[in-house]
Tab-separated table of C-alpha atoms in Angstrom:
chain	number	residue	atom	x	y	z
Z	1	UNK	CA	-1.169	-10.833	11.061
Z	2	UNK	CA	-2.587	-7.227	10.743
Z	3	UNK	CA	-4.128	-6.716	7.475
Z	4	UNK	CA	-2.550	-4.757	5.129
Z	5	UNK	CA	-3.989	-1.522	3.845
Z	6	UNK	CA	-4.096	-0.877	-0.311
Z	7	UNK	CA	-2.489	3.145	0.250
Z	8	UNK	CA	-2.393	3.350	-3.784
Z	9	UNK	CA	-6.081	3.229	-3.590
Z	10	UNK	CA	-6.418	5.868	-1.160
Z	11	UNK	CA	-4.802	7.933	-2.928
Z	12	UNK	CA	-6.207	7.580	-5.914
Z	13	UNK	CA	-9.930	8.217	-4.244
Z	14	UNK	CA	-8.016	11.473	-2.917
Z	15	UNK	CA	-7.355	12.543	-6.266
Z	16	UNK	CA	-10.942	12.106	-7.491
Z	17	UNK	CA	-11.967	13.893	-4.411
Z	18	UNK	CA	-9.725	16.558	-5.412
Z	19	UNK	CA	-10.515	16.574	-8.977
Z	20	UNK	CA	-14.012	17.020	-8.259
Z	21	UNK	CA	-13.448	19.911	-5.954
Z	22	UNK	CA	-11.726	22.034	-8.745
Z	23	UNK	CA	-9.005	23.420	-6.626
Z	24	UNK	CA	-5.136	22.530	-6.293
Z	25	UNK	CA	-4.295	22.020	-2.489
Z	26	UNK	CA	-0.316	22.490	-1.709
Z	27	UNK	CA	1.843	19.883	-0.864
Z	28	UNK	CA	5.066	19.462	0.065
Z	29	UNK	CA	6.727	16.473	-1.158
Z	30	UNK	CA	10.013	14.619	0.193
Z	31	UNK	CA	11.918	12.958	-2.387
Z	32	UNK	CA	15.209	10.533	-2.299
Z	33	UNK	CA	16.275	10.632	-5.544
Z	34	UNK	CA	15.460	11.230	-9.742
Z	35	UNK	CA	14.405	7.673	-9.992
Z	36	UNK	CA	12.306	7.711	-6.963
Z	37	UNK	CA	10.957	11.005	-8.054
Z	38	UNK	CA	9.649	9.496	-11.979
Z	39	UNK	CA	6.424	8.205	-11.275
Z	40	UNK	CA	4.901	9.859	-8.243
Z	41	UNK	CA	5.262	12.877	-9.910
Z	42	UNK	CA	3.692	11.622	-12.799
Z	43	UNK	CA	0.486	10.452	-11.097
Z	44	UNK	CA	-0.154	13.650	-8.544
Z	45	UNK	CA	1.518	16.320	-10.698
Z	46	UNK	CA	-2.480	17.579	-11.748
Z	47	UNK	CA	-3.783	17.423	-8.461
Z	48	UNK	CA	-1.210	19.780	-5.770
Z	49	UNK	CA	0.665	22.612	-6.092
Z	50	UNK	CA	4.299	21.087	-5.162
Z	51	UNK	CA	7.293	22.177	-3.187
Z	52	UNK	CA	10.059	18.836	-3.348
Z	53	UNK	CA	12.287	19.002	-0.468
Z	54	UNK	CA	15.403	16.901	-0.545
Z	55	UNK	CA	16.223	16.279	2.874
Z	56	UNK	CA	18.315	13.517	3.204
Z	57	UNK	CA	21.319	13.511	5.297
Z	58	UNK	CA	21.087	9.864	5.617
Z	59	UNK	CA	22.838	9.096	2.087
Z	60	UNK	CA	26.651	8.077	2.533
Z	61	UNK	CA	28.947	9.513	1.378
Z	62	UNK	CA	28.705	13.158	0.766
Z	63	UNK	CA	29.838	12.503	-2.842
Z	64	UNK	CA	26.794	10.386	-3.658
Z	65	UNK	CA	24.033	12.369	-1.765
Z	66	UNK	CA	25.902	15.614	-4.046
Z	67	UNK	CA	25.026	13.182	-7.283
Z	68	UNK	CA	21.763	11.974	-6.234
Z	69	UNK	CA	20.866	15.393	-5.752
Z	70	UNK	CA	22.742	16.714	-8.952
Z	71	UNK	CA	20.814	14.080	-11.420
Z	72	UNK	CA	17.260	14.725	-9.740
Z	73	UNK	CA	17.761	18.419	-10.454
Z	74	UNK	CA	18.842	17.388	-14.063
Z	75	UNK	CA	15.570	15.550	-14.314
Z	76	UNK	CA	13.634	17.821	-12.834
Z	77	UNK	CA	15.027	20.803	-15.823
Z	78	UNK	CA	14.663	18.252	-18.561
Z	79	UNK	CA	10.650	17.332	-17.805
Z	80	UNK	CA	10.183	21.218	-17.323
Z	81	UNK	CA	8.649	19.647	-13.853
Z	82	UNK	CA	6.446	22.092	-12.005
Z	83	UNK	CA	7.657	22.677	-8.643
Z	84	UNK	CA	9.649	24.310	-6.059
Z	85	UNK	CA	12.836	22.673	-5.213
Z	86	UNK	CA	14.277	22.929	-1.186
Z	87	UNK	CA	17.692	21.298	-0.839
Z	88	UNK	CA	18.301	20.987	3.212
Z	89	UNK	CA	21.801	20.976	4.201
Z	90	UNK	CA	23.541	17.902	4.306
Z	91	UNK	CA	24.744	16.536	7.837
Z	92	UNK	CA	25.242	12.631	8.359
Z	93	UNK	CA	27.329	12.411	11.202
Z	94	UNK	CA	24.717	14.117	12.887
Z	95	UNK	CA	21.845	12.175	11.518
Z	96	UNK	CA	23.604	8.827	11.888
Z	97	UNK	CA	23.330	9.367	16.010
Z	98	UNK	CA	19.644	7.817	15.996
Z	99	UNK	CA	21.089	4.848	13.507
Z	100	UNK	CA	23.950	3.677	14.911
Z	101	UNK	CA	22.362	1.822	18.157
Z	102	UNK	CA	20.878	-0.105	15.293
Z	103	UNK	CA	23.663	-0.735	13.378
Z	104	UNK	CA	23.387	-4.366	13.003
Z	105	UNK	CA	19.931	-4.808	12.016
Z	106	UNK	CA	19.106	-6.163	8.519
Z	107	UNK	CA	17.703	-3.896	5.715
Z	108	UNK	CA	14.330	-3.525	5.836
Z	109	UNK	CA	13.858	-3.247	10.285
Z	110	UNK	CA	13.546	-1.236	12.693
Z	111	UNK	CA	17.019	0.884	11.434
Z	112	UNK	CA	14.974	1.356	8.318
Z	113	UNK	CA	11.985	2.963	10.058
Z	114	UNK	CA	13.968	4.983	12.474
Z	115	UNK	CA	15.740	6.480	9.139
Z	116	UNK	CA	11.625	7.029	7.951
Z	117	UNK	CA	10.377	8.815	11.079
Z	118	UNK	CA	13.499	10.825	10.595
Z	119	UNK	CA	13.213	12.474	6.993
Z	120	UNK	CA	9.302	12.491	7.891
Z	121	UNK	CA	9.393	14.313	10.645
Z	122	UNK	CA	11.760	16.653	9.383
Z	123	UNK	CA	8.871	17.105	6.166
Z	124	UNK	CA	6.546	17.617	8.565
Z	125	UNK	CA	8.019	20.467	10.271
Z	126	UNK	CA	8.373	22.323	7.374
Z	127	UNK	CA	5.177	21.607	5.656
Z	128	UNK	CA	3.821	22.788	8.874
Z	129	UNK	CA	6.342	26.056	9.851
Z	130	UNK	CA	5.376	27.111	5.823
Z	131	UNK	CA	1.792	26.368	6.085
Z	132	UNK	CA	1.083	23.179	3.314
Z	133	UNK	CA	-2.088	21.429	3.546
Z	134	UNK	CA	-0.490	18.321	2.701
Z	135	UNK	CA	2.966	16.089	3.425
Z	136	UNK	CA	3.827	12.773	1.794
Z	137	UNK	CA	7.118	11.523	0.379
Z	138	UNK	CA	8.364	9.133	-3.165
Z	139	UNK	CA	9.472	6.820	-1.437
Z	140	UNK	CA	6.579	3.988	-1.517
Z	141	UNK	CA	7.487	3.654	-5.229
Z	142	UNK	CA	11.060	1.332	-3.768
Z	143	UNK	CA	10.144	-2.190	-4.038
Z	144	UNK	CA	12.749	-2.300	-0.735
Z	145	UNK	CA	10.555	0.127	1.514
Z	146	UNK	CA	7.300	-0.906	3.423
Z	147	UNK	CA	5.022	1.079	2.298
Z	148	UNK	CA	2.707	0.010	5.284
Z	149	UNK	CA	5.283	1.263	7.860
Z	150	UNK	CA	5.561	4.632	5.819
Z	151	UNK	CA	2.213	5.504	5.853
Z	152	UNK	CA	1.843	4.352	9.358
Z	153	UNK	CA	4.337	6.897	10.551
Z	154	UNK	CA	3.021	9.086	8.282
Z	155	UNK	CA	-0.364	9.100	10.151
Z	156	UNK	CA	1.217	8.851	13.319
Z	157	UNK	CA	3.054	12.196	12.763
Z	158	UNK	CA	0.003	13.658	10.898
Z	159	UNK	CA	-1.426	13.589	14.795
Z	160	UNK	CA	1.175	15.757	15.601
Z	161	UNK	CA	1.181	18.178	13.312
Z	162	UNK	CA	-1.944	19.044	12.628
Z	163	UNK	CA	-3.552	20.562	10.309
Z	164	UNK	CA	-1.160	19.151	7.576
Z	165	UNK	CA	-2.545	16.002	6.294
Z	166	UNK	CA	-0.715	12.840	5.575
Z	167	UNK	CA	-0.872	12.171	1.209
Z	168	UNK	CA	-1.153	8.428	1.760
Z	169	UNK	CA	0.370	6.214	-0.968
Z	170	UNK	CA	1.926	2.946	-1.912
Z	171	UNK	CA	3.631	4.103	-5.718
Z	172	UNK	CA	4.960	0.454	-6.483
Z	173	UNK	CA	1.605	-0.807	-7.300
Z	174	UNK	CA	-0.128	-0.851	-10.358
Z	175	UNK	CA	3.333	-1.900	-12.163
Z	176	UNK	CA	4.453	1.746	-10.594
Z	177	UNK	CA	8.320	0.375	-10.440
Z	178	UNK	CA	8.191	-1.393	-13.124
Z	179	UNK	CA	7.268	2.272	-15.359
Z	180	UNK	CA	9.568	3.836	-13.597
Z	181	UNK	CA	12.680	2.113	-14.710
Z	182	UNK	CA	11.425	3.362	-18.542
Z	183	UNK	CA	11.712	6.725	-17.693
Z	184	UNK	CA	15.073	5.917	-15.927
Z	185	UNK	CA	16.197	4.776	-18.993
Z	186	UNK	CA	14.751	6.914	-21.327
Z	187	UNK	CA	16.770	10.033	-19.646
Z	188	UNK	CA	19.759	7.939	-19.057
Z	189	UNK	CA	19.786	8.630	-14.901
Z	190	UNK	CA	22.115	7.392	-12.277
Z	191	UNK	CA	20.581	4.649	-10.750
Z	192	UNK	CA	21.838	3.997	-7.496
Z	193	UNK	CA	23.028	0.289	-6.122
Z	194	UNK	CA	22.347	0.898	-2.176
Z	195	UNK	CA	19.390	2.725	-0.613
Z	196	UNK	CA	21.637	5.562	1.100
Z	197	UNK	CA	22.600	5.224	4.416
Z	198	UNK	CA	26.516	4.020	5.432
Z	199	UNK	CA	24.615	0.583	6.555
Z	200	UNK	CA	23.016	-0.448	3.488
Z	201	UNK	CA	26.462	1.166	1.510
Z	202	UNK	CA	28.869	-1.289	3.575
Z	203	UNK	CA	26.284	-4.158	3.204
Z	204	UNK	CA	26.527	-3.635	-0.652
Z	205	UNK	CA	30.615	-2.941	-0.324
Z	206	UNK	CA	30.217	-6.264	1.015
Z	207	UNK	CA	28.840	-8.253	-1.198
Z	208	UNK	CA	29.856	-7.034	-4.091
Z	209	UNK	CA	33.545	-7.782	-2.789
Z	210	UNK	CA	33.150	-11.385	-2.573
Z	211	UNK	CA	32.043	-11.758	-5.769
């Protein structure tokens, strides 16, 4: 069994290194949601100057990737939070092309990491097209999401487009989840009950029927 790397504690060494250096490098973050959004923020907010893009298409239906969207902006205004905000357009049917061959797999497999390298990728070109020195993305703070297979696409697309660097990460630790359901609660937000895509929305249709 490959050994699993501690992310969290890479990043916190990059943040000393940064620290130390005196200087705020950009970074251009991808974020799911509000709740996703809580505590990453709160840990790197000192360190990079941050542009958030929302790019995710994956989220079914249109009417909850408009409220997902809708509370992390609310969020965002009531913590004053520093940063630029890119919303990409929304297209599922077209981003559901890459899923669908998968369509049966359980949360969690390769479906799940297809959907990664997607949104990634998609971070990556932009970070790179607007010139950011670094990439990395909230979602390591899900206690659903490998945070080894993010940050191993992560570095594998880092190879690609160089010279942005991969912000590696693993938010959950340190009780990371945990703190960020207080700050869900404290500002009332929408939690949602499926990760996003139409797969993981049927699967919870599903059980939640035959209760």
């Amino acid at each position: 069994m490959e050994k699993k790397i501690n992310y969290q504690q890479i990043l916190l060494s990059k943040l000393q290194e940064i620290k130390e250096k005196g200087e705020k490098p950009t970074l251009c973050l991808h974020a799911c949601c509000g709740p996703c959004f809580t505590i990453p923020y709160e840990i790197i907010k000192g360190f990079f100057k941050i542009t958030v893009i929302y790019n995710n298409s994956n989220i079914y239906p249109k009417e909850e990737h408009d409220r997902r969207l809708e509370e992390f902006k609310r969020y965002i205004k009531e913590i004053n939070a520093d940063v630029e905000f890119i919303e990409f357009p929304y297209d599922n049917l077209t981003y559901n092309n890459d899923l669908e061959p998968r369509a049966d797999d359980k949360e969690g497999h390769e479906r799940c990491r297809i959907c990664f390298r997607k949104r990634l990728r998609q971070g990556f070109e932009y970070a790179k097209s607007h010139n950011f020195e670094y990439f990395g993305t909230v979602m390591t703070i899900s206690r659903y999401k490998n945070a080894q297979d993010i940050n191993k696409i992560g570095h594998e697309l880092e190879q690609e487009f160089f010279p942005v660097k991969w912000l590696d990460a693993d938010f959950k630790k340190n009780d990371g989840y945990e703190h960020s359901l207080d700050i869900i609660r404290e500002h009332e937000m929408y939690f949602q009950e499926y990760c996003g895509c139409i797969y993981s929305y049927n699967a919870y249709l599903s059980k939640n029927t035959k209760k």
